[in-house]
Coordinates of N, CA and C and ligand atoms in Angstrom, one line a residue:
X1 N -32.4 -6.7 -1.6 CA -32.3 -5.2 -1.9 C -33.2 -5.0 -2.8
X2 N -34.2 -4.0 -3.0 CA -35.3 -3.7 -3.5 C -34.9 -2.4 -4.5
X3 N -35.3 -2.5 -5.6 CA -34.9 -1.5 -6.5 C -34.5 0.0 -6.0
X4 N -35.6 0.2 -5.3 CA -35.8 1.6 -4.5 C -34.7 1.7 -3.8
X5 N -34.2 0.8 -3.0 CA -33.6 0.7 -2.0 C -32.2 1.2 -2.7
X6 N -31.9 0.2 -3.6 CA -30.6 0.0 -4.3 C -30.2 1.4 -5.0
X7 N -31.2 1.9 -5.8 CA -30.8 3.4 -6.2 C -30.7 4.3 -5.5
X8 N -30.8 4.3 -3.9 CA -31.0 5.3 -3.0 C -29.3 5.0 -2.5
X9 N -28.8 4.0 -2.4 CA -27.5 3.4 -2.0 C -26.6 3.9 -3.0
X10 N -27.0 3.7 -4.1 CA -26.0 4.2 -5.3 C -25.9 5.6 -5.5
X11 N -26.9 6.1 -5.3 CA -26.8 7.6 -5.4 C -25.9 8.4 -4.3
X12 N -26.1 7.7 -3.0 CA -25.3 8.3 -1.8 C -23.9 8.0 -2.3
X13 N -23.7 7.0 -2.5 CA -22.2 6.7 -3.1 C -21.8 7.3 -3.9
X14 N -22.8 7.5 -5.2 CA -21.9 9.1 -6.3 C -21.7 9.9 -5.3
X15 N -22.4 10.3 -4.2 CA -22.6 11.8 -3.7 C -21.1 11.9 -2.8
X16 N -20.9 11.0 -2.3 CA -19.7 10.6 -1.8 C -18.3 10.8 -2.5
X17 N -18.2 9.8 -3.6 CA -17.4 10.1 -4.6 C -16.9 11.3 -5.1
X18 N -18.3 12.0 -5.3 CA -18.0 13.4 -6.4 C -17.5 14.3 -5.2
X19 N -17.7 14.3 -4.0 CA -17.2 15.0 -2.8 C -15.9 14.6 -2.5
X20 N -15.3 13.8 -2.8 CA -13.9 13.0 -2.2 C -12.6 13.9 -2.8
X21 N -11.8 14.0 -2.1 CA -10.5 14.6 -2.6 C -9.1 13.6 -2.0
X22 N -9.4 12.6 -1.2 CA -8.1 12.1 -1.0 C -8.6 10.6 -0.6
X23 N -9.5 10.1 -1.6 CA -10.0 8.7 -1.5 C -8.8 7.6 -1.5
X24 N -9.2 6.3 -0.7 CA -8.4 5.3 -1.0 C -9.1 4.1 -0.8
X25 N -8.5 3.2 -2.0 CA -9.8 1.9 -1.9 C -8.8 0.8 -1.6
X26 N -9.4 0.1 -0.7 CA -8.8 -1.2 -0.1 C -9.6 -2.5 -0.6
X27 N -9.2 -3.2 -1.6 CA -9.8 -4.3 -2.3 C -9.2 -5.7 -1.9
X28 N -9.8 -6.7 -1.7 CA -9.8 -8.0 -1.9 C -9.9 -8.7 -2.9
X29 N -10.0 -10.2 -2.7 CA -10.0 -11.0 -3.9 C -11.3 -10.7 -4.7
X30 N -12.6 -10.4 -3.9 CA -13.5 -10.0 -4.8 C -13.5 -9.3 -6.4
X31 N -12.5 -8.4 -5.9 CA -11.9 -7.3 -7.2 C -11.6 -8.3 -8.4
X32 N -11.0 -9.2 -8.1 CA -10.4 -10.2 -9.3 C -11.0 -11.2 -9.8
X33 N -11.9 -11.7 -8.7 CA -12.6 -12.7 -9.3 C -13.7 -12.5 -10.3
X34 N -13.9 -11.2 -10.6 CA -15.0 -10.7 -11.5 C -14.2 -10.4 -12.5
X35 N -12.8 -10.5 -12.7 CA -11.7 -10.9 -13.7 C -11.7 -12.2 -14.0
X36 N -12.3 -12.9 -13.6 CA -12.1 -14.3 -13.9 C -11.0 -15.2 -13.2
X37 N -10.4 -14.5 -12.0 CA -9.2 -15.1 -11.1 C -9.7 -15.5 -10.1
X38 N -9.8 -17.0 -9.7 CA -10.1 -17.6 -8.7 C -9.7 -16.9 -7.2
X39 N -10.5 -17.0 -6.5 CA -10.5 -16.5 -5.2 C -9.9 -17.8 -4.1
X40 N -8.7 -17.9 -3.9 CA -8.0 -19.1 -2.9 C -8.6 -19.0 -1.7
X41 N -9.2 -18.2 -1.3 CA -9.8 -18.4 0.1 C -11.3 -18.8 0.3
X42 N -12.1 -18.4 -0.8 CA -13.1 -18.7 -0.8 C -13.7 -20.4 -0.6
X43 N -14.8 -20.8 -0.4 CA -15.2 -22.0 -0.2 C -15.5 -22.9 -1.5
X44 N -15.8 -21.9 -2.6 CA -16.0 -22.7 -3.6 C -14.7 -22.2 -4.9
X45 N -13.8 -21.7 -4.3 CA -12.4 -21.2 -5.0 C -11.5 -22.5 -4.7
X46 N -10.1 -22.2 -4.9 CA -9.3 -23.2 -5.2 C -9.0 -24.0 -3.9
X47 N -9.4 -23.1 -2.6 CA -9.1 -23.7 -1.5 C -9.7 -24.9 -1.0
X48 N -10.7 -25.3 -2.2 CA -11.7 -26.4 -1.6 C -10.9 -27.6 -2.2
X49 N -10.3 -27.1 -3.4 CA -9.8 -28.2 -4.3 C -8.4 -28.7 -3.6
X50 N -7.9 -29.8 -3.6 CA -6.6 -30.2 -3.3 C -6.1 -30.6 -4.8
X51 N -4.8 -30.4 -4.4 CA -3.8 -30.4 -5.8 C -3.0 -31.6 -5.5
X52 N -3.1 -32.7 -5.8 CA -2.1 -34.1 -5.7 C -2.5 -34.2 -4.2
X53 N -3.3 -34.5 -3.8 CA -3.8 -34.5 -2.2 C -3.3 -33.3 -1.0
X54 N -2.8 -32.2 -2.0 CA -2.1 -31.5 -1.0 C -3.1 -30.2 -0.7
X55 N -3.5 -29.6 0.1 CA -4.1 -28.4 0.4 C -3.4 -27.0 -0.5
X56 N -4.2 -26.4 -1.3 CA -3.3 -25.0 -1.8 C -2.7 -24.2 -0.7
X57 N -3.1 -24.3 0.6 CA -2.2 -23.3 1.1 C -1.1 -23.8 1.8
X58 N -1.0 -25.1 1.8 CA 0.0 -26.0 2.4 C 1.3 -25.8 1.2
X59 N 0.7 -25.8 0.0 CA 1.8 -25.7 -1.4 C 2.3 -24.3 -1.5
X60 N 1.4 -23.4 -1.0 CA 2.1 -21.7 -1.2 C 2.5 -21.4 0.1
X61 N 3.0 -22.2 0.8 CA 3.9 -21.9 2.1 C 5.3 -22.0 1.6
X62 N 6.1 -21.2 2.5 CA 7.3 -21.3 2.6 C 8.1 -22.4 2.7
X63 N 7.9 -23.0 3.7 CA 8.4 -24.5 3.8 C 8.3 -25.2 2.6
X64 N 7.0 -25.2 2.1 CA 6.9 -26.3 0.8 C 7.9 -25.6 -0.3
X65 N 7.5 -24.4 -0.4 CA 8.7 -23.6 -1.4 C 10.1 -24.2 -1.5
X66 N 10.5 -24.1 -0.1 CA 11.9 -24.5 0.1 C 12.5 -26.0 -0.1
X67 N 11.2 -26.7 0.5 CA 11.6 -28.5 0.3 C 11.2 -29.0 -1.1
X68 N 10.3 -28.3 -1.8 CA 9.3 -29.0 -3.0 C 9.1 -28.0 -3.9
X69 N 10.1 -27.4 -4.3 CA 10.3 -26.4 -5.4 C 9.6 -26.6 -6.8
X70 N 10.0 -28.0 -7.1 CA 9.5 -28.5 -8.4 C 7.9 -28.5 -8.3
X71 N 7.4 -29.2 -7.4 CA 6.0 -29.1 -6.9 C 5.6 -27.9 -7.0
X72 N 5.9 -26.8 -6.3 CA 5.6 -25.8 -5.9 C 5.2 -24.8 -7.2
X73 N 6.4 -25.1 -8.1 CA 6.2 -24.3 -9.4 C 5.1 -24.8 -10.3
X74 N 4.9 -26.1 -9.9 CA 3.9 -26.9 -11.0 C 2.6 -26.5 -10.6
X75 N 2.3 -26.0 -9.2 CA 0.9 -25.5 -9.0 C 1.0 -23.7 -9.3
X76 N 1.9 -23.2 -9.1 CA 2.1 -22.0 -9.4 C 1.8 -21.5 -10.6
X77 N 2.6 -22.3 -11.7 CA 2.2 -21.9 -13.0 C 0.9 -22.2 -13.2
X78 N 0.3 -23.3 -12.9 CA -0.9 -23.7 -13.3 C -2.1 -22.9 -12.5
X79 N -1.8 -22.6 -11.4 CA -3.1 -22.3 -10.8 C -3.1 -20.7 -10.5
X80 N -1.7 -20.1 -10.4 CA -1.8 -18.8 -9.8 C -1.3 -17.6 -11.0
X81 N -0.9 -18.1 -11.9 CA -0.4 -17.3 -12.9 C -1.7 -17.1 -13.9
X82 N -2.5 -16.2 -14.1 CA -3.6 -16.1 -15.0 C -3.5 -14.8 -15.8
X83 N -2.6 -14.8 -16.9 CA -2.1 -13.9 -17.6 C -3.4 -13.3 -18.8
X84 N -4.6 -14.1 -19.0 CA -5.4 -14.0 -19.8 C -6.6 -13.1 -19.1
X85 N -6.5 -12.8 -17.8 CA -7.2 -12.0 -17.2 C -7.3 -10.7 -17.4
X86 N -8.4 -9.9 -17.6 CA -8.1 -8.4 -18.0 C -8.9 -7.8 -16.9
X87 N -8.2 -6.2 -16.7 CA -9.0 -5.5 -15.8 C -10.6 -5.2 -16.1
X88 N -11.4 -5.2 -14.8 CA -13.0 -4.9 -15.0 C -13.3 -3.6 -14.4
X89 N -14.5 -3.7 -14.5 CA -14.9 -2.1 -14.3 C -14.4 -1.4 -13.3
X90 N -14.2 -2.1 -12.0 CA -13.7 -1.5 -10.7 C -12.4 -1.2 -10.9
X91 N -11.4 -2.2 -11.5 CA -10.3 -1.5 -11.9 C -10.2 -0.4 -12.7
X92 N -10.8 -0.2 -13.9 CA -11.0 0.7 -14.6 C -11.5 2.1 -14.0
X93 N -12.4 2.0 -13.4 CA -12.8 3.2 -12.3 C -11.9 3.8 -11.4
X94 N -11.2 3.0 -11.0 CA -10.1 3.5 -10.1 C -9.1 4.1 -10.7
X95 N -8.4 3.6 -11.8 CA -7.6 4.2 -12.5 C -7.7 5.4 -12.8
X96 N -9.3 5.8 -13.4 CA -9.8 6.9 -13.8 C -9.6 8.1 -12.4
X97 N -10.3 7.6 -11.5 CA -10.3 8.5 -10.3 C -8.8 9.0 -10.3
X98 N -7.9 8.1 -10.1 CA -6.8 8.5 -9.8 C -6.0 9.7 -10.6
X99 N -6.4 9.3 -12.1 CA -5.9 10.6 -12.9 C -6.8 11.7 -12.7
X100 N -8.1 11.7 -12.4 CA -8.8 12.9 -12.1 C -8.1 13.6 -10.6
X101 N -7.5 12.9 -10.0 CA -6.8 13.4 -8.7 C -7.7 13.6 -7.7
X102 N -8.8 12.3 -7.3 CA -9.4 12.2 -6.4 C -9.0 11.3 -5.7
X103 N -8.6 10.1 -6.3 CA -8.0 9.0 -5.6 C -6.3 8.6 -5.3
X104 N -6.0 8.6 -4.2 CA -4.6 8.5 -3.7 C -4.1 7.3 -3.6
X105 N -4.8 6.3 -3.2 CA -4.0 4.9 -3.5 C -4.8 3.7 -3.5
X106 N -4.6 2.7 -3.9 CA -5.5 1.4 -4.1 C -4.4 0.4 -3.3
X107 N -5.0 0.1 -2.3 CA -4.1 -1.2 -1.5 C -4.9 -2.3 -1.7
X108 N -4.1 -3.4 -2.3 CA -4.7 -4.6 -2.7 C -4.2 -5.8 -1.7
X109 N -5.1 -6.8 -1.8 CA -4.7 -8.1 -1.4 C -4.4 -8.9 -2.9
X110 N -4.7 -8.4 -3.6 CA -4.3 -9.5 -4.9 C -2.8 -9.0 -5.7
X111 N -2.5 -10.2 -6.3 CA -1.3 -10.4 -6.8 C -1.3 -10.5 -8.1
X112 N -2.3 -10.1 -9.0 CA -2.3 -10.2 -10.3 C -1.7 -9.0 -11.2
X113 N -1.8 -7.9 -10.4 CA -1.5 -6.8 -11.2 C -2.3 -6.0 -12.1
X114 N -3.8 -6.6 -12.0 CA -4.6 -5.9 -12.6 C -5.0 -4.3 -12.8
X115 N -4.6 -3.7 -11.2 CA -4.8 -2.5 -11.4 C -3.9 -1.7 -12.2
X116 N -2.7 -2.2 -12.3 CA -1.5 -1.5 -12.9 C -1.9 -1.8 -14.5
X117 N -2.6 -2.6 -14.7 CA -2.9 -2.8 -16.0 C -3.9 -2.1 -16.8
X118 N -5.0 -1.8 -15.9 CA -5.8 -0.5 -15.8 C -5.3 0.9 -15.7
X119 N -4.4 1.4 -15.6 CA -3.5 2.3 -15.5 C -3.6 3.0 -14.1
X120 N -3.6 2.5 -13.0 CA -3.3 3.0 -11.5 C -1.8 2.9 -11.5
X121 N -1.3 3.8 -10.9 CA 0.0 4.0 -10.3 C 0.6 3.6 -8.7
X122 N -0.4 4.6 -8.2 CA 0.0 4.5 -6.8 C -0.6 3.0 -6.1
X123 N -0.1 2.0 -6.2 CA -0.8 0.5 -5.8 C -0.2 0.1 -4.9
X124 N -0.5 -0.2 -3.5 CA 0.2 -1.2 -2.6 C -0.2 -2.5 -2.5
X125 N 0.7 -3.3 -3.0 CA 0.4 -4.6 -3.2 C 0.7 -5.5 -1.8
X126 N -0.1 -5.6 -1.1 CA 0.2 -6.1 0.5 C 0.8 -7.7 0.4
X127 N 0.5 -8.5 -0.6 CA 0.9 -10.0 -0.7 C 1.8 -10.0 -2.1
X128 N 2.2 -8.7 -2.7 CA 3.4 -9.0 -3.7 C 2.7 -9.0 -4.8
X129 N 3.2 -9.5 -6.0 CA 2.8 -9.6 -7.3 C 3.6 -10.8 -8.0
X130 N 2.7 -11.3 -8.8 CA 3.1 -12.6 -9.8 C 4.2 -11.9 -10.9
X131 N 4.0 -10.6 -11.3 CA 4.7 -9.9 -12.4 C 6.3 -10.0 -12.1
X132 N 6.7 -10.1 -10.4 CA 8.0 -9.9 -10.3 C 8.4 -11.2 -9.5
X133 N 9.5 -11.2 -10.2 CA 10.3 -12.6 -9.7 C 11.9 -12.4 -9.3
X134 N 12.4 -12.7 -8.4 CA 13.7 -12.4 -8.2 C 14.8 -13.4 -7.6
X135 N 16.0 -13.3 -8.1 CA 17.1 -14.4 -7.6 C 17.2 -14.3 -6.4
X136 N 17.1 -15.6 -5.5 CA 17.6 -15.5 -4.1 C 18.8 -15.3 -3.9
X137 N 19.5 -15.5 -4.8 CA 21.3 -15.3 -4.5 C 21.6 -13.8 -5.0
X138 N 21.3 -13.6 -6.2 CA 22.0 -12.4 -6.5 C 20.9 -11.0 -6.8
X139 N 19.7 -11.6 -6.8 CA 18.6 -10.4 -6.6 C 17.9 -10.2 -7.9
X140 N 18.8 -10.6 -8.7 CA 18.3 -9.9 -10.5 C 16.5 -10.1 -10.2
X141 N 15.9 -9.3 -11.2 CA 14.4 -9.5 -11.2 C 14.3 -10.1 -12.9
X142 N 13.0 -10.8 -12.7 CA 12.5 -11.6 -13.8 C 10.9 -11.2 -13.9
X143 N 10.4 -11.3 -15.3 CA 9.0 -11.3 -15.4 C 8.3 -12.5 -15.2
X144 N 7.1 -12.4 -15.2 CA 6.3 -13.3 -15.1 C 6.3 -14.4 -16.6
X145 N 6.6 -13.8 -17.7 CA 6.8 -14.6 -18.8 C 7.8 -15.6 -18.5
X146 N 9.0 -14.9 -18.0 CA 10.2 -15.9 -17.9 C 9.8 -17.4 -16.9
X147 N 8.8 -16.9 -16.0 CA 8.6 -17.9 -15.0 C 7.7 -18.9 -15.9
X148 N 6.9 -18.6 -16.7 CA 5.8 -19.1 -17.4 C 6.8 -20.3 -18.5
X149 N 7.5 -19.5 -18.9 CA 8.3 -20.2 -20.1 C 9.4 -21.0 -19.8
X150 N 9.6 -20.8 -18.6 CA 10.7 -21.9 -18.0 C 10.1 -23.1 -17.5
X151 N 10.8 -24.1 -17.3 CA 10.1 -25.7 -16.6 C 11.1 -25.7 -15.4
X152 N 10.3 -26.7 -14.7 CA 10.9 -27.1 -13.5 C 10.9 -25.9 -12.5
X153 N 12.3 -26.0 -12.0 CA 12.4 -24.8 -10.7 C 13.2 -23.7 -11.8
X154 N 12.7 -22.8 -11.9 CA 13.4 -21.6 -12.9 C 14.6 -20.9 -12.0
X155 N 15.7 -21.0 -12.5 CA 17.1 -20.4 -11.7 C 17.8 -19.0 -13.0
X156 N 18.6 -18.4 -12.1 CA 19.2 -17.6 -12.4 C 20.4 -17.9 -13.3
X157 N 21.0 -16.8 -14.1 CA 22.4 -17.2 -14.8 C 23.3 -17.7 -13.6
X158 N 23.0 -17.2 -12.6 CA 24.2 -17.2 -11.9 C 23.8 -18.8 -10.9
X159 N 22.9 -19.2 -11.1 CA 22.5 -20.8 -10.1 C 21.5 -20.5 -9.5
X160 N 21.3 -19.2 -9.0 CA 20.6 -19.2 -8.0 C 19.0 -19.5 -8.3
X161 N 18.1 -19.8 -7.3 CA 16.7 -20.3 -7.3 C 16.0 -18.9 -7.3
X162 N 14.9 -19.0 -8.5 CA 14.2 -17.7 -8.5 C 13.1 -18.0 -7.7
X163 N 12.5 -16.6 -6.9 CA 11.4 -16.7 -6.1 C 10.4 -15.8 -6.6
X164 N 8.7 -16.3 -6.5 CA 8.1 -14.8 -6.9 C 8.2 -14.3 -5.9
X165 N 7.9 -12.8 -5.9 CA 7.7 -11.9 -5.1 C 6.2 -11.7 -4.7
X166 N 6.0 -13.0 -4.0 CA 4.8 -13.1 -3.5 C 4.7 -13.3 -2.3
X167 N 3.7 -13.0 -1.2 CA 4.0 -13.4 0.3 C 3.3 -14.8 0.2
X168 N 4.3 -15.9 0.7 CA 3.6 -17.1 1.0 C 3.4 -17.1 2.2
X169 N 2.4 -18.2 2.8 CA 2.1 -18.7 3.8 C 3.6 -18.8 4.8
X170 N 3.4 -18.2 6.0 CA 4.7 -18.3 6.9 C 5.6 -17.3 6.7
X171 N 5.1 -16.4 5.7 CA 6.0 -15.3 5.7 C 5.4 -14.1 6.1
X172 N 6.0 -12.8 6.3 CA 5.2 -11.8 6.9 C 5.3 -10.8 5.7
X173 N 4.2 -9.9 6.0 CA 4.2 -8.8 5.1 C 5.5 -8.1 4.8
X174 N 5.5 -7.1 3.9 CA 6.5 -6.2 3.9 C 6.2 -4.8 4.8
X175 N 7.0 -4.5 5.7 CA 6.7 -3.6 6.5 C 6.5 -2.1 6.1
X176 N 7.2 -2.0 5.0 CA 7.5 -0.7 4.1 C 6.0 -0.6 3.5
X177 N 5.7 -1.4 2.8 CA 4.2 -1.1 1.9 C 3.2 -1.2 3.1
X178 N 3.2 -2.2 4.2 CA 2.4 -1.8 5.5 C 2.1 0.0 5.7
X179 N 3.4 0.4 5.8 CA 3.4 1.6 6.5 C 3.0 2.8 5.2
X180 N 3.2 2.6 3.9 CA 2.8 3.3 2.8 C 1.0 3.1 3.1
X181 N 0.5 1.7 3.1 CA -0.8 1.7 3.1 C -1.5 2.5 4.1
X182 N -0.9 2.3 5.3 CA -1.7 3.0 6.7 C -1.4 4.4 6.4
X183 N -0.5 5.0 6.1 CA -0.3 6.4 5.8 C -1.2 7.0 4.9
X184 N -1.4 6.3 3.5 CA -2.7 6.6 2.7 C -4.1 6.6 3.5
X185 N -4.1 5.5 4.0 CA -5.6 5.3 5.0 C -5.6 6.5 5.9
X186 N -4.6 6.7 6.8 CA -5.2 7.7 7.8 C -5.4 9.1 7.2
X187 N -4.9 9.3 6.0 CA -4.9 10.7 5.4 C -6.3 10.8 4.5
X188 N -6.8 9.6 4.7 CA -8.0 9.7 3.3 C -9.2 10.4 3.9
X189 N -10.0 11.0 3.2 CA -11.2 11.4 3.4 C -12.3 10.5 3.1
X190 N -12.1 9.5 2.1 CA -13.0 8.5 2.1 C -12.3 7.6 2.1
X191 N -12.8 6.5 2.6 CA -12.1 4.8 2.2 C -13.3 4.1 1.8
X192 N -13.1 3.2 0.7 CA -13.8 2.4 0.0 C -13.1 1.1 0.3
X193 N -14.0 0.3 0.9 CA -13.5 -1.2 1.2 C -14.4 -2.0 0.2
X194 N -13.6 -2.9 -0.7 CA -14.5 -3.7 -1.8 C -13.8 -5.2 -1.8
X195 N -14.6 -6.0 -2.2 CA -14.4 -7.4 -2.5 C -13.7 -8.0 -1.8
X196 N -13.9 -7.7 -0.4 CA -13.2 -8.7 0.6 C -14.0 -8.7 2.1
X197 N -14.2 -10.0 2.4 CA -14.9 -10.4 3.3 C -14.1 -9.7 4.8
X198 N -13.0 -9.0 4.8 CA -12.5 -8.3 6.1 C -12.0 -9.4 7.1
X199 N -11.9 -10.8 6.8 CA -11.6 -11.8 7.7 C -10.1 -12.2 8.1
X200 N -9.6 -11.6 6.7 CA -8.2 -12.0 6.4 C -7.4 -10.8 7.0
X201 N -6.4 -11.4 7.7 CA -5.3 -10.4 8.3 C -4.5 -9.5 7.2
X202 N -4.1 -8.4 7.0 CA -4.5 -7.3 8.0 C -5.7 -6.6 7.4
X203 N -6.4 -6.9 6.7 CA -7.4 -6.2 6.3 C -8.2 -5.6 7.6
X204 N -8.6 -6.1 8.3 CA -9.6 -5.9 9.3 C -9.1 -4.4 10.1
X205 N -7.8 -4.8 10.5 CA -6.9 -4.1 11.2 C -6.7 -2.7 10.8
X206 N -6.6 -2.6 9.3 CA -6.4 -1.0 8.6 C -7.7 -0.4 9.1
X207 N -8.7 -0.6 9.0 CA -9.8 0.4 9.2 C -9.4 1.2 10.4
X208 N -9.0 0.5 11.2 CA -8.9 1.4 12.5 C -7.8 2.9 12.3
X209 N -7.2 2.8 11.1 CA -6.4 4.1 11.0 C -7.0 4.9 10.1
X210 N -8.5 4.7 9.7 CA -9.2 5.6 9.2 C -9.6 6.8 9.9
X211 N -9.5 7.8 9.7 CA -10.2 8.9 10.4 C -10.9 9.9 9.8
X212 N -11.3 9.5 8.4 CA -11.8 10.4 7.5 C -13.4 10.3 7.4
X213 N -13.9 11.1 6.6 CA -15.4 11.3 6.5 C -16.3 10.1 6.2
X214 N -16.0 9.5 5.7 CA -16.7 8.4 5.0 C -16.2 7.2 4.7
X215 N -16.7 6.1 5.4 CA -16.5 4.8 5.1 C -17.4 4.0 4.6
X216 N -17.2 3.3 3.5 CA -18.2 2.6 2.4 C -17.4 1.2 2.4
X217 N -18.4 0.1 2.4 CA -18.3 -1.2 2.2 C -18.9 -1.8 1.0
X218 N -18.2 -2.2 0.0 CA -19.1 -2.8 -1.0 C -18.7 -4.5 -1.2
X219 N -19.3 -5.4 -0.7 CA -19.1 -6.7 -0.9 C -20.2 -7.4 -0.7
X220 N -20.1 -8.8 -1.7 CA -21.1 -9.4 -2.0 C -22.0 -10.0 -0.6
X221 N -21.1 -10.3 0.0 CA -21.7 -10.8 1.8 C -21.3 -10.0 2.6
X222 N -22.0 -9.8 3.7 CA -21.9 -9.0 4.8 C -20.5 -9.2 5.6
X223 N -19.9 -8.3 6.3 CA -18.4 -8.4 6.8 C -18.6 -8.0 8.2
X224 N -17.8 -8.1 8.8 CA -17.8 -7.8 10.3 C -17.6 -6.6 10.6
X225 N -17.3 -5.9 9.6 CA -17.0 -4.1 9.7 C -18.5 -3.3 9.3
X226 N -19.4 -4.1 8.7 CA -20.5 -3.3 8.0 C -21.1 -2.6 9.1
X227 N -21.3 -2.7 10.3 CA -22.0 -1.8 11.3 C -21.2 -0.4 11.4
X228 N -19.9 -0.7 11.2 CA -18.9 0.8 11.2 C -19.0 1.6 10.1
X229 N -19.7 1.0 9.0 CA -19.6 1.8 7.6 C -20.8 2.8 7.4
X230 N -20.5 4.0 6.8 CA -21.8 4.8 6.9 C -22.7 4.3 5.8
X231 N -21.9 3.7 4.8 CA -22.8 3.1 3.5 C -22.0 1.4 3.3
X232 N -23.1 0.7 3.1 CA -22.7 -0.7 3.1 C -23.5 -1.3 1.8
X233 N -23.0 -1.8 0.8 CA -23.4 -2.1 -0.5 C -23.1 -3.8 -0.7
X234 N -24.2 -4.5 -0.6 CA -23.9 -5.9 -0.8 C -24.5 -6.3 -2.2
X235 N -23.2 -6.1 -3.2 CA -23.2 -6.4 -4.5 C -22.1 -6.6 -4.9
X236 N -21.8 -7.1 -6.3 CA -20.7 -7.4 -6.7 C -19.9 -6.0 -7.0
X237 N -18.6 -5.9 -6.7 CA -17.9 -4.3 -6.7 C -17.7 -3.9 -8.5
X238 N -17.6 -4.9 -9.3 CA -17.7 -4.4 -10.9 C -18.8 -4.0 -11.2
X239 N -19.9 -4.6 -10.7 CA -21.4 -4.0 -11.0 C -21.7 -2.8 -10.7
X240 N -21.0 -2.4 -8.9 CA -21.2 -1.1 -8.7 C -20.4 -0.1 -9.3
X241 N -19.3 -0.3 -9.2 CA -18.5 0.6 -10.0 C -19.0 0.9 -11.5
X242 N -19.2 0.0 -12.3 CA -19.7 0.4 -13.7 C -20.6 1.5 -13.7
X243 N -21.6 1.7 -12.6 CA -22.7 2.9 -13.0 C -22.1 4.0 -12.3
X244 N -20.8 4.0 -11.6 CA -20.3 5.3 -11.0 C -19.6 6.3 -12.0
X245 N -19.6 7.4 -11.8 CA -19.0 8.3 -12.4 C -17.7 8.8 -11.9
Ligands
LIG1 ZN1 20.9 -14.9 -9.8

């Protein structure tokens, strides 16, 4: 992308944002990688690294959690909880747009809570959050510090095993969250999709609920939905958002 073409795309994106009243942002792992959180699904991310000779997608599956909770939590504390990460320009801009009243919702596949840390209120976390953990027996909630500071398999006072409120492999997504996300997307005038290759369910399927004016895709690499978008920018999401107003 040459400089002139880049300026044209950024100017058009700013026009779309300035005109928006009901924006929705749909974000994937790319939004978090710029805050230093590894992408579990990318080739150079954690999925290419084995852990005790087990693939990460096997460890973070429901059956592995049930059968080997000690090993699950060893991996989970070591690789999935990144409390040092800070919101980047994309998180901050989205929170600012929500306060300004032009952004209605953030739909995210990330579990790190960085949107809330940046100040976003209306966040639909499709894959849950590391910040919520609950007792499987009595339902009591525990924060991420509790998990991090416990050892072995964290247990509740009642003796129940605590489970992260994160959607593991083999588990379905929360239908209520899907419904809310779809509702927000179906009412949006602008949908910005960022930091996702759109290969992972249900991201790709969400686009068909969008009937608004402007579909924008911002991702480092090309996505299968690029041809559907009015505007497509192949760049890092944080870099793009840092120059928007
Ligand atoms: Zn309990």
